[in-house]
Amino acid sequence: MGRTLTYPKRSSNTVNRYKHRATYDLGAIHTIINASPVLHVSFNPGPDDPFPTIIPMIGQMGSFEYPSASINEPLECYLHGYVSSRIMNLARASDGEGLPICVATSQVDGLILSLTPNSHSYNYRSAVLHGYANLVTDEQEKLWAMELITNSVLEGRWDNSLKVQDGSGKIRDGGVSDERKDTEDANVTGRIWTGVVPVWQTFGTPIPSGEGKLAEVPQHITSYIETKNKQNRALAENAVVVQLPPEEQH
Amino acid sequence: MGRTLTYPKRSSNTVNRYKHRATYDLGAIHTIINASPVLHVSFNPGPDDPFPTIIPMIGQMGSFEYPSASINEPLECYLHGYVSSRIMNLARASDGEGLPICVATSQVDGLILSLTPNSHSYNYRSAVLHGYANLVTDEQEKLWAMELITNSVLEGRWDNSLKVQDGSGKIRDGGVSDERKDTEDANVTGRIWTGVVPVWQTFGTPIPSGEGKLAEVPQHITSYIETKNKQNRALAENAVVVQLPPEEQH
C-alpha cells in the first residue's frame, strides 16, 4: 500500500480528546478539506483587537509546483478571497513567513441517538490546518489556482495560499455506544429507541434564471447532482456500522 | 413591528465586502447560530503559538437570567465542551473578562450557476460572534444549559458561556446576477445554462442499533425528520427568487 504521509504532531494540532478518532494522514485530512463547500479561516486582526476572528472562504488543496501530486502528498491550501479584504491586506503586510492562520471544516454525517443524553453523539468528519498565509502573486499560479477552485464551484476573484505547518482530522463513525448499566436495564431499553439518523447534503432540482436561453438543464449539471446525492447519502449511511444485538456479538 | 435590536458595529465585526448582505440584527444572527449543528470556535492557544486555532463545538443561544427572552433579545451563547479540554482550561485560567473567542457558522443554501466563472456564487447564511468565554459554575445554570443544548441534539458533558460583545451575519439569497455584457451576448446565453441548484441538509431513514428494544421508530423521531427535511428544503428553495426573463421584467 506504499507509505502514508502524516502531519507532525505539535501542541497546536494534537487531538487530546477521543484520540482514537484522530488522524494525521495527509490524504484523510486533504480529502475532508476538498469535500467542504465552505472553509472557516481564523486569524488575529491586530494588536488592538482581543478577539481572533473567523471568515468563511472557499478553498482547495493543490500543488502548483507538482500539479500531478496525489491527495496523499504534501499540498498547499489555496484560498479564494477579494484582493482588498482584511485578511489579504494582513497577509500582504506580514513580515517573515506570512500571516499565521487556521483553516477548519466539519461535516455532520449522522445523529447518534443513544439511551442516555450523555452518550448522544454525531458521526462527523472534521479537519484543521495551521500555516502561514501568503498572497499568490505569480500570474500563472493565480490562473492555475482559479481553475482549481472554479472546478469545486466558486465565487471568484483572487487567491491566497497557505503553507501548511501542521494539520489534523477527527472522524467519528459507527453506531451507538451506550454504557452497560443502561443496556442491561430492561426498563430503559424497552422504552427508548436507539440508533443513527444519517445526515447528508442534498442538491435539489435546478431552478433556471431566465438569463440563459438553454431550454434543458445540461447533462453535466444533472449528472453532477445525481452523483453527489448518491455519494453523500452513501457516505452518511456507510459511516454507520450496523451493530448486531449483544447476544449475536462475539 | 416593534424595535429591532442590533449588535454594535465595531472594526472586528463590520462587514466590508457586499455590505448589503450584512445583518447586525440580533434575531437574524441568533437564528443562524441556533440552526447550526456545529459551530466553529476560534481562540489563541497561548503566547508561544503563532496560530489561532479552531475547534468544532455544539452550542445554543439562550438567557439563564431571563429564560423567556425571545430570539431577538440579548442572549448568551452556551457552548458545550469537555471539562479538561484546552479551551476550558484557558477560560478557567483567564484574568479579567474571560477568554476572547470567536464563534462562526456558515450554511450553504444553493449553488448560483451564472454565465461567467466570475459571477458564480453561493446562496448562504453565515454568522460571527465575538466575546469573552467564561466557565459556567452555577449548578442550576449548568443543568439549564445542558437541557437547552440537549434539545438541539448533543454530545454532553460540560458548558461554557460566551458574553457576546458583538456579532454580525451575512446572507446571500436570490437568483443569478450576470453582467449586462454577458446577458446581451446571444453567443453566451445560447450556450450556457444559468440558474440555482438548491442545497440542503437531509435526514435519512433511522438505522436501529439493536440496543433499544423498541420495534418501531417512535413518532417524535420520525416527525422531527419529516419536519426538518421539509423546512430545510423550503429554506433553500425559497432563498431563490425566481427571476423573470428580461423582457418580462419591469
CSV table of C-alpha atoms in Angstrom, one decimal, chain A residues 40 54 122, chain B residues 7 23 25-41 57-62 71 73 75-80 101-107 125-131 148-149 152-153 162 164 166-171 201 228 235:
chain,number,residue,atom,x,y,z
A,40,HIS,CA,-13.7,28.6,8.2
A,54,ILE,CA,-13.3,33.7,11.6
A,122,TYR,CA,-22.7,12.9,16.0
B,7,TYR,CA,-25.2,44.4,17.6
B,23,THR,CA,-27.0,42.0,9.1
B,25,ASP,CA,-30.0,42.1,13.9
B,26,LEU,CA,-29.9,40.0,17.0
B,27,GLY,CA,-32.8,37.9,15.8
B,28,ALA,CA,-31.2,37.0,12.4
B,29,ILE,CA,-27.8,36.3,13.8
B,30,HIS,CA,-29.1,34.1,16.8
B,31,THR,CA,-31.4,32.2,14.4
B,32,ILE,CA,-28.4,31.3,12.1
B,33,ILE,CA,-26.4,30.2,15.2
B,34,ASN,CA,-29.2,28.0,16.6
B,35,ALA,CA,-29.9,26.3,13.3
B,36,SER,CA,-26.3,25.1,13.1
B,37,PRO,CA,-25.5,21.5,14.0
B,38,VAL,CA,-21.8,22.6,14.6
B,39,LEU,CA,-20.2,25.9,15.5
B,40,HIS,CA,-16.6,26.8,14.7
B,41,VAL,CA,-14.9,28.3,17.8
B,57,MET,CA,-18.4,22.7,19.2
B,58,ILE,CA,-22.1,22.4,19.9
B,59,GLY,CA,-23.9,25.4,21.2
B,60,GLN,CA,-27.1,27.4,21.5
B,61,MET,CA,-28.1,31.0,22.3
B,62,GLY,CA,-30.1,31.5,25.5
B,71,ILE,CA,-34.5,35.1,19.9
B,73,GLU,CA,-33.3,39.9,22.6
B,75,LEU,CA,-28.7,36.3,24.7
B,76,GLU,CA,-25.6,34.5,25.8
B,77,CYS,CA,-24.0,31.7,23.7
B,78,TYR,CA,-23.7,28.4,25.6
B,79,LEU,CA,-21.0,26.1,24.3
B,80,HIS,CA,-20.7,22.5,25.2
B,101,ILE,CA,-13.1,33.9,21.4
B,102,CYS,CA,-14.9,34.0,18.0
B,103,VAL,CA,-17.8,31.7,17.2
B,104,ALA,CA,-18.7,31.3,13.5
B,105,THR,CA,-21.0,29.2,11.3
B,106,SER,CA,-22.0,29.1,7.6
B,107,GLN,CA,-24.7,27.2,5.8
B,125,ARG,CA,-26.3,32.2,5.7
B,126,SER,CA,-23.3,33.0,7.9
B,127,ALA,CA,-22.9,34.5,11.4
B,128,VAL,CA,-20.0,35.5,13.6
B,129,LEU,CA,-19.9,36.4,17.3
B,130,HIS,CA,-17.0,37.9,19.3
B,131,GLY,CA,-17.0,37.7,23.1
B,148,LEU,CA,-31.0,23.8,26.2
B,149,ILE,CA,-28.3,22.2,24.2
B,152,SER,CA,-30.8,20.7,19.8
B,153,VAL,CA,-29.1,17.2,19.8
B,162,LEU,CA,-19.9,33.4,26.0
B,164,VAL,CA,-21.3,38.4,23.5
B,166,ASP,CA,-20.6,41.9,19.1
B,167,GLY,CA,-21.9,39.9,16.2
B,168,SER,CA,-22.7,40.0,12.5
B,169,GLY,CA,-24.4,37.9,9.9
B,170,LYS,CA,-24.2,37.7,6.2
B,171,ILE,CA,-26.9,36.3,4.0
B,201,GLN,CA,-29.2,19.0,4.8
B,228,LYS,CA,-36.7,19.3,9.3
B,235,LEU,CA,-35.5,27.4,3.2
